[in-house]
């Protein structure tokens, strides 16, 4: 650590001698600004079952990458930005050797004194994506939120795209009770234009639903805690989806 600059790094060898290296710098001169730059080099044959380093694959292997990120705070406004480039020297599943990938994201949010938050985001990976989300407290016990996601263009089957959105309401009158409900609707051109949305669930469950085709769904989650040591959770969910099949004929 040197003043507001922090340097870090890590190197590892697996049982067969394959290396993995991660290094970076974090610069935070004030509370209102922070920036970081990291570089990584993971050998194609590196194997570490429980490795937790940053990776764009399901394993820490087969990539050379660099990532830049920054955060700027100005009054009620917060801006987050990041750029990432990754090169894959070895062949991957359904992908030839020597491929590369570039990603970027810009997120801007505005927060009000009453707790309302408005967030907009634009990102690019295999396609352009956009997001607009708002959270609004309604009195002491109620909170409402809405979100809309869109895939603008790109994909492997021509210019595919789609939209998905939800409206969510939550009621928490006391420590004992908490009830939330959501209605979600989506319409996309197919699997390549799918949009992922997190869902609220019961403890020890994880729900990240892919929305593709067209459909609508809703769910209700109820939590009741009769005493501080006991919680009872119930989730009821229903959904409908229709899927498109498109056949492209040359000419």
JSON list of C-alpha atoms in Angstrom, two decimals:
[
{"chain": "A", "resi": 1, "resn": "UNK", "atom": "CA", "xyz": [0.00, 0.00, 0.00]},
{"chain": "A", "resi": 2, "resn": "UNK", "atom": "CA", "xyz": [1.35, 3.41, -1.03]},
{"chain": "A", "resi": 3, "resn": "UNK", "atom": "CA", "xyz": [-0.95, 6.23, 0.02]},
{"chain": "A", "resi": 4, "resn": "UNK", "atom": "CA", "xyz": [-4.18, 5.84, -1.95]},
{"chain": "A", "resi": 5, "resn": "UNK", "atom": "CA", "xyz": [-2.65, 3.17, -4.23]},
{"chain": "A", "resi": 6, "resn": "UNK", "atom": "CA", "xyz": [-2.89, -0.52, -3.41]},
{"chain": "A", "resi": 7, "resn": "UNK", "atom": "CA", "xyz": [-1.03, -3.20, -5.38]},
{"chain": "A", "resi": 8, "resn": "UNK", "atom": "CA", "xyz": [-1.89, -6.87, -5.11]},
{"chain": "A", "resi": 9, "resn": "UNK", "atom": "CA", "xyz": [-1.03, -10.16, -6.79]},
{"chain": "A", "resi": 10, "resn": "UNK", "atom": "CA", "xyz": [-1.20, -13.92, -6.48]},
{"chain": "A", "resi": 11, "resn": "UNK", "atom": "CA", "xyz": [0.54, -16.82, -8.22]},
{"chain": "A", "resi": 12, "resn": "UNK", "atom": "CA", "xyz": [-0.24, -20.53, -8.01]},
{"chain": "A", "resi": 13, "resn": "UNK", "atom": "CA", "xyz": [0.86, -23.91, -9.40]},
{"chain": "A", "resi": 14, "resn": "UNK", "atom": "CA", "xyz": [-1.34, -26.97, -9.65]},
{"chain": "A", "resi": 15, "resn": "UNK", "atom": "CA", "xyz": [-0.19, -30.55, -9.04]},
{"chain": "A", "resi": 16, "resn": "UNK", "atom": "CA", "xyz": [1.11, -30.82, -12.62]},
{"chain": "A", "resi": 17, "resn": "UNK", "atom": "CA", "xyz": [3.04, -27.54, -12.61]},
{"chain": "A", "resi": 18, "resn": "UNK", "atom": "CA", "xyz": [0.55, -25.45, -14.63]},
{"chain": "A", "resi": 19, "resn": "UNK", "atom": "CA", "xyz": [0.61, -21.81, -13.44]},
{"chain": "A", "resi": 20, "resn": "UNK", "atom": "CA", "xyz": [-2.00, -19.17, -12.78]},
{"chain": "A", "resi": 21, "resn": "UNK", "atom": "CA", "xyz": [-1.21, -15.51, -12.07]},
{"chain": "A", "resi": 22, "resn": "UNK", "atom": "CA", "xyz": [-3.43, -12.59, -11.06]},
{"chain": "A", "resi": 23, "resn": "UNK", "atom": "CA", "xyz": [-2.18, -9.02, -10.43]},
{"chain": "A", "resi": 24, "resn": "UNK", "atom": "CA", "xyz": [-3.71, -5.59, -10.18]},
{"chain": "A", "resi": 25, "resn": "UNK", "atom": "CA", "xyz": [-3.85, -2.08, -8.76]},
{"chain": "A", "resi": 26, "resn": "UNK", "atom": "CA", "xyz": [-6.58, -0.21, -6.89]},
{"chain": "A", "resi": 27, "resn": "UNK", "atom": "CA", "xyz": [-6.51, 3.61, -6.70]},
{"chain": "A", "resi": 28, "resn": "UNK", "atom": "CA", "xyz": [-8.91, 5.35, -4.33]},
{"chain": "A", "resi": 29, "resn": "UNK", "atom": "CA", "xyz": [-7.81, 8.97, -3.71]},
{"chain": "A", "resi": 30, "resn": "UNK", "atom": "CA", "xyz": [-11.19, 9.94, -2.18]},
{"chain": "A", "resi": 31, "resn": "UNK", "atom": "CA", "xyz": [-14.58, 8.57, -1.19]},
{"chain": "A", "resi": 32, "resn": "UNK", "atom": "CA", "xyz": [-16.03, 9.95, -4.44]},
{"chain": "A", "resi": 33, "resn": "UNK", "atom": "CA", "xyz": [-13.69, 8.15, -6.85]},
{"chain": "A", "resi": 34, "resn": "UNK", "atom": "CA", "xyz": [-12.21, 4.68, -7.16]},
{"chain": "A", "resi": 35, "resn": "UNK", "atom": "CA", "xyz": [-10.54, 2.88, -10.06]},
{"chain": "A", "resi": 36, "resn": "UNK", "atom": "CA", "xyz": [-8.91, -0.51, -10.52]},
{"chain": "A", "resi": 37, "resn": "UNK", "atom": "CA", "xyz": [-6.97, -2.42, -13.16]},
{"chain": "A", "resi": 38, "resn": "UNK", "atom": "CA", "xyz": [-6.40, -6.18, -13.02]},
{"chain": "A", "resi": 39, "resn": "UNK", "atom": "CA", "xyz": [-4.60, -8.61, -15.31]},
{"chain": "A", "resi": 40, "resn": "UNK", "atom": "CA", "xyz": [-4.72, -12.39, -15.24]},
{"chain": "A", "resi": 41, "resn": "UNK", "atom": "CA", "xyz": [-2.97, -15.29, -16.95]},
{"chain": "A", "resi": 42, "resn": "UNK", "atom": "CA", "xyz": [-4.37, -18.78, -16.39]},
{"chain": "A", "resi": 43, "resn": "UNK", "atom": "CA", "xyz": [-2.62, -21.66, -18.16]},
{"chain": "A", "resi": 44, "resn": "UNK", "atom": "CA", "xyz": [-4.87, -23.80, -20.39]},
{"chain": "A", "resi": 45, "resn": "UNK", "atom": "CA", "xyz": [-4.10, -26.90, -18.32]},
{"chain": "A", "resi": 46, "resn": "UNK", "atom": "CA", "xyz": [-4.36, -25.25, -14.88]},
{"chain": "A", "resi": 47, "resn": "UNK", "atom": "CA", "xyz": [-6.69, -27.23, -12.58]},
{"chain": "A", "resi": 48, "resn": "UNK", "atom": "CA", "xyz": [-7.82, -26.01, -9.17]},
{"chain": "A", "resi": 49, "resn": "UNK", "atom": "CA", "xyz": [-11.21, -27.37, -8.21]},
{"chain": "A", "resi": 50, "resn": "UNK", "atom": "CA", "xyz": [-11.88, -24.80, -5.50]},
{"chain": "A", "resi": 51, "resn": "UNK", "atom": "CA", "xyz": [-10.17, -21.77, -7.06]},
{"chain": "A", "resi": 52, "resn": "UNK", "atom": "CA", "xyz": [-12.14, -18.55, -6.63]},
{"chain": "A", "resi": 53, "resn": "UNK", "atom": "CA", "xyz": [-10.19, -16.07, -8.75]},
{"chain": "A", "resi": 54, "resn": "UNK", "atom": "CA", "xyz": [-11.95, -13.92, -11.35]},
{"chain": "A", "resi": 55, "resn": "UNK", "atom": "CA", "xyz": [-12.74, -15.89, -14.51]},
{"chain": "A", "resi": 56, "resn": "UNK", "atom": "CA", "xyz": [-15.09, -15.61, -17.48]},
{"chain": "A", "resi": 57, "resn": "UNK", "atom": "CA", "xyz": [-15.34, -19.41, -17.67]},
{"chain": "A", "resi": 58, "resn": "UNK", "atom": "CA", "xyz": [-16.65, -21.98, -15.22]},
{"chain": "A", "resi": 59, "resn": "UNK", "atom": "CA", "xyz": [-13.05, -22.82, -14.29]},
{"chain": "A", "resi": 60, "resn": "UNK", "atom": "CA", "xyz": [-9.90, -20.80, -13.61]},
{"chain": "A", "resi": 61, "resn": "UNK", "atom": "CA", "xyz": [-8.08, -21.80, -16.80]},
{"chain": "A", "resi": 62, "resn": "UNK", "atom": "CA", "xyz": [-7.38, -21.07, -20.47]},
{"chain": "A", "resi": 63, "resn": "UNK", "atom": "CA", "xyz": [-7.43, -17.28, -20.55]},
{"chain": "A", "resi": 64, "resn": "UNK", "atom": "CA", "xyz": [-5.43, -14.07, -20.69]},
{"chain": "A", "resi": 65, "resn": "UNK", "atom": "CA", "xyz": [-7.45, -11.09, -19.58]},
{"chain": "A", "resi": 66, "resn": "UNK", "atom": "CA", "xyz": [-7.47, -7.50, -18.42]},
{"chain": "A", "resi": 67, "resn": "UNK", "atom": "CA", "xyz": [-10.25, -5.65, -16.60]},
{"chain": "A", "resi": 68, "resn": "UNK", "atom": "CA", "xyz": [-10.66, -1.93, -15.83]},
{"chain": "A", "resi": 69, "resn": "UNK", "atom": "CA", "xyz": [-13.35, -0.55, -13.53]},
{"chain": "A", "resi": 70, "resn": "UNK", "atom": "CA", "xyz": [-14.20, 2.83, -12.03]},
{"chain": "A", "resi": 71, "resn": "UNK", "atom": "CA", "xyz": [-16.76, 4.37, -9.67]},
{"chain": "A", "resi": 72, "resn": "UNK", "atom": "CA", "xyz": [-17.64, 8.07, -9.45]},
{"chain": "A", "resi": 73, "resn": "UNK", "atom": "CA", "xyz": [-19.99, 9.59, -6.84]},
{"chain": "A", "resi": 74, "resn": "UNK", "atom": "CA", "xyz": [-21.32, 13.13, -7.28]},
{"chain": "A", "resi": 75, "resn": "UNK", "atom": "CA", "xyz": [-23.96, 14.10, -4.76]},
{"chain": "A", "resi": 76, "resn": "UNK", "atom": "CA", "xyz": [-26.99, 11.81, -5.24]},
{"chain": "A", "resi": 77, "resn": "UNK", "atom": "CA", "xyz": [-25.52, 10.40, -8.48]},
{"chain": "A", "resi": 78, "resn": "UNK", "atom": "CA", "xyz": [-23.34, 7.29, -8.77]},
{"chain": "A", "resi": 79, "resn": "UNK", "atom": "CA", "xyz": [-21.69, 6.07, -11.99]},
{"chain": "A", "resi": 80, "resn": "UNK", "atom": "CA", "xyz": [-20.05, 2.67, -12.45]},
{"chain": "A", "resi": 81, "resn": "UNK", "atom": "CA", "xyz": [-18.09, 1.66, -15.55]},
{"chain": "A", "resi": 82, "resn": "UNK", "atom": "CA", "xyz": [-16.00, -1.34, -16.54]},
{"chain": "A", "resi": 83, "resn": "UNK", "atom": "CA", "xyz": [-14.22, -2.72, -19.60]},
{"chain": "A", "resi": 84, "resn": "UNK", "atom": "CA", "xyz": [-12.92, -6.26, -20.03]},
{"chain": "A", "resi": 85, "resn": "UNK", "atom": "CA", "xyz": [-10.98, -8.09, -22.72]},
{"chain": "A", "resi": 86, "resn": "UNK", "atom": "CA", "xyz": [-10.27, -11.84, -22.61]},
{"chain": "A", "resi": 87, "resn": "UNK", "atom": "CA", "xyz": [-8.25, -14.06, -24.95]},
{"chain": "A", "resi": 88, "resn": "UNK", "atom": "CA", "xyz": [-8.66, -17.86, -24.93]},
{"chain": "A", "resi": 89, "resn": "UNK", "atom": "CA", "xyz": [-5.52, -19.57, -26.31]},
{"chain": "A", "resi": 90, "resn": "UNK", "atom": "CA", "xyz": [-6.96, -23.12, -26.23]},
{"chain": "A", "resi": 91, "resn": "UNK", "atom": "CA", "xyz": [-10.01, -24.57, -27.84]},
{"chain": "A", "resi": 92, "resn": "UNK", "atom": "CA", "xyz": [-13.19, -24.44, -25.74]},
{"chain": "A", "resi": 93, "resn": "UNK", "atom": "CA", "xyz": [-16.55, -26.21, -25.94]},
{"chain": "A", "resi": 94, "resn": "UNK", "atom": "CA", "xyz": [-18.11, -25.39, -29.32]},
{"chain": "A", "resi": 95, "resn": "UNK", "atom": "CA", "xyz": [-15.40, -22.75, -29.88]},
{"chain": "A", "resi": 96, "resn": "UNK", "atom": "CA", "xyz": [-12.11, -22.85, -31.76]},
{"chain": "A", "resi": 97, "resn": "UNK", "atom": "CA", "xyz": [-8.74, -21.91, -30.28]},
{"chain": "A", "resi": 98, "resn": "UNK", "atom": "CA", "xyz": [-7.50, -18.34, -30.32]},
{"chain": "A", "resi": 99, "resn": "UNK", "atom": "CA", "xyz": [-10.88, -16.71, -29.70]},
{"chain": "A", "resi": 100, "resn": "UNK", "atom": "CA", "xyz": [-11.43, -13.50, -27.78]},
{"chain": "A", "resi": 101, "resn": "UNK", "atom": "CA", "xyz": [-14.21, -11.63, -26.03]},
{"chain": "A", "resi": 102, "resn": "UNK", "atom": "CA", "xyz": [-14.79, -7.98, -25.12]},
{"chain": "A", "resi": 103, "resn": "UNK", "atom": "CA", "xyz": [-17.34, -6.64, -22.64]},
{"chain": "A", "resi": 104, "resn": "UNK", "atom": "CA", "xyz": [-18.32, -3.19, -21.41]},
{"chain": "A", "resi": 105, "resn": "UNK", "atom": "CA", "xyz": [-20.88, -1.77, -18.99]},
{"chain": "A", "resi": 106, "resn": "UNK", "atom": "CA", "xyz": [-22.00, 1.69, -17.84]},
{"chain": "A", "resi": 107, "resn": "UNK", "atom": "CA", "xyz": [-24.46, 2.13, -14.98]},
{"chain": "A", "resi": 108, "resn": "UNK", "atom": "CA", "xyz": [-25.81, 5.42, -13.63]},
{"chain": "A", "resi": 109, "resn": "UNK", "atom": "CA", "xyz": [-28.09, 5.69, -10.60]},
{"chain": "A", "resi": 110, "resn": "UNK", "atom": "CA", "xyz": [-29.77, 8.51, -8.72]},
{"chain": "A", "resi": 111, "resn": "UNK", "atom": "CA", "xyz": [-30.93, 8.26, -5.11]},
{"chain": "A", "resi": 112, "resn": "UNK", "atom": "CA", "xyz": [-33.39, 10.54, -3.31]},
{"chain": "A", "resi": 113, "resn": "UNK", "atom": "CA", "xyz": [-33.59, 11.33, 0.40]},
{"chain": "A", "resi": 114, "resn": "UNK", "atom": "CA", "xyz": [-36.84, 9.38, 0.80]},
{"chain": "A", "resi": 115, "resn": "UNK", "atom": "CA", "xyz": [-35.21, 6.17, -0.39]},
{"chain": "A", "resi": 116, "resn": "UNK", "atom": "CA", "xyz": [-36.32, 6.21, -4.03]},
{"chain": "A", "resi": 117, "resn": "UNK", "atom": "CA", "xyz": [-33.70, 4.98, -6.50]},
{"chain": "A", "resi": 118, "resn": "UNK", "atom": "CA", "xyz": [-33.60, 5.20, -10.31]},
{"chain": "A", "resi": 119, "resn": "UNK", "atom": "CA", "xyz": [-30.98, 3.16, -12.21]},
{"chain": "A", "resi": 120, "resn": "UNK", "atom": "CA", "xyz": [-30.11, 2.96, -15.90]},
{"chain": "A", "resi": 121, "resn": "UNK", "atom": "CA", "xyz": [-27.58, 0.60, -17.46]},
{"chain": "A", "resi": 122, "resn": "UNK", "atom": "CA", "xyz": [-26.14, -0.09, -20.90]},
{"chain": "A", "resi": 123, "resn": "UNK", "atom": "CA", "xyz": [-23.88, -3.09, -21.57]},
{"chain": "A", "resi": 124, "resn": "UNK", "atom": "CA", "xyz": [-22.25, -4.88, -24.48]},
{"chain": "A", "resi": 125, "resn": "UNK", "atom": "CA", "xyz": [-21.03, -8.47, -24.68]},
{"chain": "A", "resi": 126, "resn": "UNK", "atom": "CA", "xyz": [-22.33, -10.64, -27.48]},
{"chain": "A", "resi": 127, "resn": "UNK", "atom": "CA", "xyz": [-25.06, -8.02, -28.02]},
{"chain": "A", "resi": 128, "resn": "UNK", "atom": "CA", "xyz": [-26.18, -4.61, -26.75]},
{"chain": "A", "resi": 129, "resn": "UNK", "atom": "CA", "xyz": [-28.34, -4.70, -23.62]},
{"chain": "A", "resi": 130, "resn": "UNK", "atom": "CA", "xyz": [-30.20, -2.02, -21.73]},
{"chain": "A", "resi": 131, "resn": "UNK", "atom": "CA", "xyz": [-31.90, -1.81, -18.35]},
{"chain": "A", "resi": 132, "resn": "UNK", "atom": "CA", "xyz": [-34.06, 0.71, -16.50]},
{"chain": "A", "resi": 133, "resn": "UNK", "atom": "CA", "xyz": [-35.08, 0.08, -12.89]},
{"chain": "A", "resi": 134, "resn": "UNK", "atom": "CA", "xyz": [-36.88, 2.16, -10.25]},
{"chain": "A", "resi": 135, "resn": "UNK", "atom": "CA", "xyz": [-37.56, 1.53, -6.54]},
{"chain": "A", "resi": 136, "resn": "UNK", "atom": "CA", "xyz": [-40.09, 3.65, -4.68]},
{"chain": "A", "resi": 137, "resn": "UNK", "atom": "CA", "xyz": [-40.95, 3.47, -0.95]},
{"chain": "A", "resi": 138, "resn": "UNK", "atom": "CA", "xyz": [-44.71, 3.84, -0.40]},
{"chain": "A", "resi": 139, "resn": "UNK", "atom": "CA", "xyz": [-45.03, 4.94, 3.19]},
{"chain": "A", "resi": 140, "resn": "UNK", "atom": "CA", "xyz": [-43.45, 3.09, 6.09]},
{"chain": "A", "resi": 141, "resn": "UNK", "atom": "CA", "xyz": [-44.47, -0.49, 5.24]},
{"chain": "A", "resi": 142, "resn": "UNK", "atom": "CA", "xyz": [-44.69, -0.67, 1.42]},
{"chain": "A", "resi": 143, "resn": "UNK", "atom": "CA", "xyz": [-42.04, -0.67, -1.32]},
{"chain": "A", "resi": 144, "resn": "UNK", "atom": "CA", "xyz": [-42.70, -0.88, -5.06]},
{"chain": "A", "resi": 145, "resn": "UNK", "atom": "CA", "xyz": [-40.21, -1.55, -7.83]},
{"chain": "A", "resi": 146, "resn": "UNK", "atom": "CA", "xyz": [-40.33, -1.89, -11.60]},
{"chain": "A", "resi": 147, "resn": "UNK", "atom": "CA", "xyz": [-37.71, -3.03, -14.07]},
{"chain": "A", "resi": 148, "resn": "UNK", "atom": "CA", "xyz": [-37.42, -3.29, -17.85]},
{"chain": "A", "resi": 149, "resn": "UNK", "atom": "CA", "xyz": [-34.63, -5.10, -19.71]},
{"chain": "A", "resi": 150, "resn": "UNK", "atom": "CA", "xyz": [-34.03, -5.14, -23.46]},
{"chain": "A", "resi": 151, "resn": "UNK", "atom": "CA", "xyz": [-31.71, -6.96, -25.88]},
{"chain": "A", "resi": 152, "resn": "UNK", "atom": "CA", "xyz": [-31.21, -4.46, -28.65]},
{"chain": "A", "resi": 153, "resn": "UNK", "atom": "CA", "xyz": [-29.52, -6.41, -31.44]},
{"chain": "A", "resi": 154, "resn": "UNK", "atom": "CA", "xyz": [-27.03, -9.14, -32.32]},
{"chain": "A", "resi": 155, "resn": "UNK", "atom": "CA", "xyz": [-27.18, -12.89, -31.77]},
{"chain": "A", "resi": 156, "resn": "UNK", "atom": "CA", "xyz": [-26.27, -15.95, -33.83]},
{"chain": "A", "resi": 157, "resn": "UNK", "atom": "CA", "xyz": [-29.53, -16.09, -35.78]},
{"chain": "A", "resi": 158, "resn": "UNK", "atom": "CA", "xyz": [-29.58, -12.65, -37.30]},
{"chain": "A", "resi": 159, "resn": "UNK", "atom": "CA", "xyz": [-30.92, -9.53, -35.63]},
{"chain": "A", "resi": 160, "resn": "UNK", "atom": "CA", "xyz": [-32.76, -11.06, -32.69]},
{"chain": "A", "resi": 161, "resn": "UNK", "atom": "CA", "xyz": [-33.89, -9.14, -29.65]},
{"chain": "A", "resi": 162, "resn": "UNK", "atom": "CA", "xyz": [-36.51, -8.92, -26.97]},
{"chain": "A", "resi": 163, "resn": "UNK", "atom": "CA", "xyz": [-37.81, -7.24, -23.83]},
{"chain": "A", "resi": 164, "resn": "UNK", "atom": "CA", "xyz": [-38.72, -8.40, -20.32]},
{"chain": "A", "resi": 165, "resn": "UNK", "atom": "CA", "xyz": [-40.09, -6.50, -17.37]},
{"chain": "A", "resi": 166, "resn": "UNK", "atom": "CA", "xyz": [-41.68, -6.88, -13.97]},
{"chain": "A", "resi": 167, "resn": "UNK", "atom": "CA", "xyz": [-43.64, -4.96, -11.33]},
{"chain": "A", "resi": 168, "resn": "UNK", "atom": "CA", "xyz": [-42.94, -5.88, -7.71]},
{"chain": "A", "resi": 169, "resn": "UNK", "atom": "CA", "xyz": [-44.63, -4.90, -4.44]},
{"chain": "A", "resi": 170, "resn": "UNK", "atom": "CA", "xyz": [-43.38, -5.67, -0.92]},
{"chain": "A", "resi": 171, "resn": "UNK", "atom": "CA", "xyz": [-45.16, -5.24, 2.43]},
{"chain": "A", "resi": 172, "resn": "UNK", "atom": "CA", "xyz": [-43.30, -5.45, 5.74]},
{"chain": "A", "resi": 173, "resn": "UNK", "atom": "CA", "xyz": [-45.46, -4.13, 8.58]},
{"chain": "A", "resi": 174, "resn": "UNK", "atom": "CA", "xyz": [-43.37, -5.69, 11.37]},
{"chain": "A", "resi": 175, "resn": "UNK", "atom": "CA", "xyz": [-40.56, -8.09, 12.14]},
{"chain": "A", "resi": 176, "resn": "UNK", "atom": "CA", "xyz": [-42.99, -11.01, 12.01]},
{"chain": "A", "resi": 177, "resn": "UNK", "atom": "CA", "xyz": [-44.53, -10.46, 8.59]},
{"chain": "A", "resi": 178, "resn": "UNK", "atom": "CA", "xyz": [-43.10, -9.86, 5.13]},
{"chain": "A", "resi": 179, "resn": "UNK", "atom": "CA", "xyz": [-45.06, -10.38, 1.92]},
{"chain": "A", "resi": 180, "resn": "UNK", "atom": "CA", "xyz": [-43.88, -9.75, -1.64]},
{"chain": "A", "resi": 181, "resn": "UNK", "atom": "CA", "xyz": [-45.55, -10.32, -5.00]},
{"chain": "A", "resi": 182, "resn": "UNK", "atom": "CA", "xyz": [-44.36, -9.91, -8.59]},
{"chain": "A", "resi": 183, "resn": "UNK", "atom": "CA", "xyz": [-45.80, -10.04, -12.10]},
{"chain": "A", "resi": 184, "resn": "UNK", "atom": "CA", "xyz": [-43.34, -10.60, -14.98]},
{"chain": "A", "resi": 185, "resn": "UNK", "atom": "CA", "xyz": [-43.94, -10.44, -18.74]},
{"chain": "A", "resi": 186, "resn": "UNK", "atom": "CA", "xyz": [-41.52, -11.00, -21.61]},
{"chain": "A", "resi": 187, "resn": "UNK", "atom": "CA", "xyz": [-41.27, -11.38, -25.37]},
{"chain": "A", "resi": 188, "resn": "UNK", "atom": "CA", "xyz": [-38.07, -12.30, -27.20]},
{"chain": "A", "resi": 189, "resn": "UNK", "atom": "CA", "xyz": [-37.16, -13.74, -30.59]},
{"chain": "A", "resi": 190, "resn": "UNK", "atom": "CA", "xyz": [-35.82, -16.96, -29.10]},
{"chain": "A", "resi": 191, "resn": "UNK", "atom": "CA", "xyz": [-33.20, -18.52, -26.85]},
{"chain": "A", "resi": 192, "resn": "UNK", "atom": "CA", "xyz": [-30.35, -16.37, -28.22]},
{"chain": "A", "resi": 193, "resn": "UNK", "atom": "CA", "xyz": [-32.20, -13.25, -27.05]},
{"chain": "A", "resi": 194, "resn": "UNK", "atom": "CA", "xyz": [-33.04, -14.58, -23.58]},
{"chain": "A", "resi": 195, "resn": "UNK", "atom": "CA", "xyz": [-33.09, -12.24, -20.58]},
{"chain": "A", "resi": 196, "resn": "UNK", "atom": "CA", "xyz": [-32.23, -13.41, -17.06]},
{"chain": "A", "resi": 197, "resn": "UNK", "atom": "CA", "xyz": [-34.19, -12.08, -14.07]},
{"chain": "A", "resi": 198, "resn": "UNK", "atom": "CA", "xyz": [-33.54, -12.82, -10.40]},
{"chain": "A", "resi": 199, "resn": "UNK", "atom": "CA", "xyz": [-36.54, -13.95, -8.38]},
{"chain": "A", "resi": 200, "resn": "UNK", "atom": "CA", "xyz": [-37.18, -13.74, -4.66]},
{"chain": "A", "resi": 201, "resn": "UNK", "atom": "CA", "xyz": [-37.34, -17.17, -3.07]},
{"chain": "A", "resi": 202, "resn": "UNK", "atom": "CA", "xyz": [-37.39, -18.98, 0.23]},
{"chain": "A", "resi": 203, "resn": "UNK", "atom": "CA", "xyz": [-34.13, -19.37, 2.23]},
{"chain": "A", "resi": 204, "resn": "UNK", "atom": "CA", "xyz": [-31.49, -21.71, 0.75]},
{"chain": "A", "resi": 205, "resn": "UNK", "atom": "CA", "xyz": [-33.03, -21.42, -2.72]},
{"chain": "A", "resi": 206, "resn": "UNK", "atom": "CA", "xyz": [-31.75, -19.61, -5.80]},
{"chain": "A", "resi": 207, "resn": "UNK", "atom": "CA", "xyz": [-33.89, -18.52, -8.73]},
{"chain": "A", "resi": 208, "resn": "UNK", "atom": "CA", "xyz": [-32.43, -16.98, -11.89]},
{"chain": "A", "resi": 209, "resn": "UNK", "atom": "CA", "xyz": [-35.04, -17.45, -14.59]},
{"chain": "A", "resi": 210, "resn": "UNK", "atom": "CA", "xyz": [-34.23, -17.23, -18.33]},
{"chain": "A", "resi": 211, "resn": "UNK", "atom": "CA", "xyz": [-37.04, -15.44, -20.18]},
{"chain": "A", "resi": 212, "resn": "UNK", "atom": "CA", "xyz": [-37.34, -16.39, -23.85]},
{"chain": "A", "resi": 213, "resn": "UNK", "atom": "CA", "xyz": [-40.18, -16.84, -26.32]},
{"chain": "A", "resi": 214, "resn": "UNK", "atom": "CA", "xyz": [-43.14, -14.97, -24.88]},
{"chain": "A", "resi": 215, "resn": "UNK", "atom": "CA", "xyz": [-44.87, -15.42, -21.57]},
{"chain": "A", "resi": 216, "resn": "UNK", "atom": "CA", "xyz": [-46.17, -14.07, -18.31]},
{"chain": "A", "resi": 217, "resn": "UNK", "atom": "CA", "xyz": [-45.65, -15.25, -14.74]},
{"chain": "A", "resi": 218, "resn": "UNK", "atom": "CA", "xyz": [-46.36, -14.27, -11.18]},
{"chain": "A", "resi": 219, "resn": "UNK", "atom": "CA", "xyz": [-45.40, -15.35, -7.70]},
{"chain": "A", "resi": 220, "resn": "UNK", "atom": "CA", "xyz": [-46.17, -14.63, -4.05]},
{"chain": "A", "resi": 221, "resn": "UNK", "atom": "CA", "xyz": [-43.68, -15.05, -1.18]},
{"chain": "A", "resi": 222, "resn": "UNK", "atom": "CA", "xyz": [-44.83, -14.93, 2.44]},
{"chain": "A", "resi": 223, "resn": "UNK", "atom": "CA", "xyz": [-42.60, -14.93, 5.52]},
{"chain": "A", "resi": 224, "resn": "UNK", "atom": "CA", "xyz": [-43.97, -15.28, 9.05]},
{"chain": "A", "resi": 225, "resn": "UNK", "atom": "CA", "xyz": [-41.83, -15.33, 12.18]},
{"chain": "A", "resi": 226, "resn": "UNK", "atom": "CA", "xyz": [-43.85, -16.16, 15.32]},
{"chain": "A", "resi": 227, "resn": "UNK", "atom": "CA", "xyz": [-40.73, -15.91, 17.51]},
{"chain": "A", "resi": 228, "resn": "UNK", "atom": "CA", "xyz": [-37.21, -14.59, 16.75]},
{"chain": "A", "resi": 229, "resn": "UNK", "atom": "CA", "xyz": [-35.77, -18.11, 16.47]},
{"chain": "A", "resi": 230, "resn": "UNK", "atom": "CA", "xyz": [-38.38, -19.44, 13.97]},
{"chain": "A", "resi": 231, "resn": "UNK", "atom": "CA", "xyz": [-39.27, -18.38, 10.42]},
{"chain": "A", "resi": 232, "resn": "UNK", "atom": "CA", "xyz": [-41.94, -19.93, 8.19]},
{"chain": "A", "resi": 233, "resn": "UNK", "atom": "CA", "xyz": [-41.71, -19.31, 4.42]},
{"chain": "A", "resi": 234, "resn": "UNK", "atom": "CA", "xyz": [-44.16, -20.10, 1.62]},
{"chain": "A", "resi": 235, "resn": "UNK", "atom": "CA", "xyz": [-43.77, -19.41, -2.10]},
{"chain": "A", "resi": 236, "resn": "UNK", "atom": "CA", "xyz": [-46.55, -19.85, -4.67]},
{"chain": "A", "resi": 237, "resn": "UNK", "atom": "CA", "xyz": [-45.67, -19.44, -8.33]},
{"chain": "A", "resi": 238, "resn": "UNK", "atom": "CA", "xyz": [-47.40, -19.78, -11.67]},
{"chain": "A", "resi": 239, "resn": "UNK", "atom": "CA", "xyz": [-46.18, -19.11, -15.18]},
{"chain": "A", "resi": 240, "resn": "UNK", "atom": "CA", "xyz": [-47.14, -19.45, -18.83]},
{"chain": "A", "resi": 241, "resn": "UNK", "atom": "CA", "xyz": [-44.78, -19.42, -21.77]},
{"chain": "A", "resi": 242, "resn": "UNK", "atom": "CA", "xyz": [-45.05, -19.98, -25.51]},
{"chain": "A", "resi": 243, "resn": "UNK", "atom": "CA", "xyz": [-41.91, -20.63, -27.56]},
{"chain": "A", "resi": 244, "resn": "UNK", "atom": "CA", "xyz": [-41.15, -19.59, -31.11]},
{"chain": "A", "resi": 245, "resn": "UNK", "atom": "CA", "xyz": [-39.47, -21.77, -33.70]},
{"chain": "A", "resi": 246, "resn": "UNK", "atom": "CA", "xyz": [-38.08, -19.81, -36.64]},
{"chain": "A", "resi": 247, "resn": "UNK", "atom": "CA", "xyz": [-36.84, -21.42, -39.84]},
{"chain": "A", "resi": 248, "resn": "UNK", "atom": "CA", "xyz": [-34.53, -19.31, -41.99]},
{"chain": "A", "resi": 249, "resn": "UNK", "atom": "CA", "xyz": [-34.57, -20.20, -45.69]},
{"chain": "A", "resi": 250, "resn": "UNK", "atom": "CA", "xyz": [-31.79, -18.64, -47.83]},
{"chain": "A", "resi": 251, "resn": "UNK", "atom": "CA", "xyz": [-33.24, -16.29, -50.41]}
]
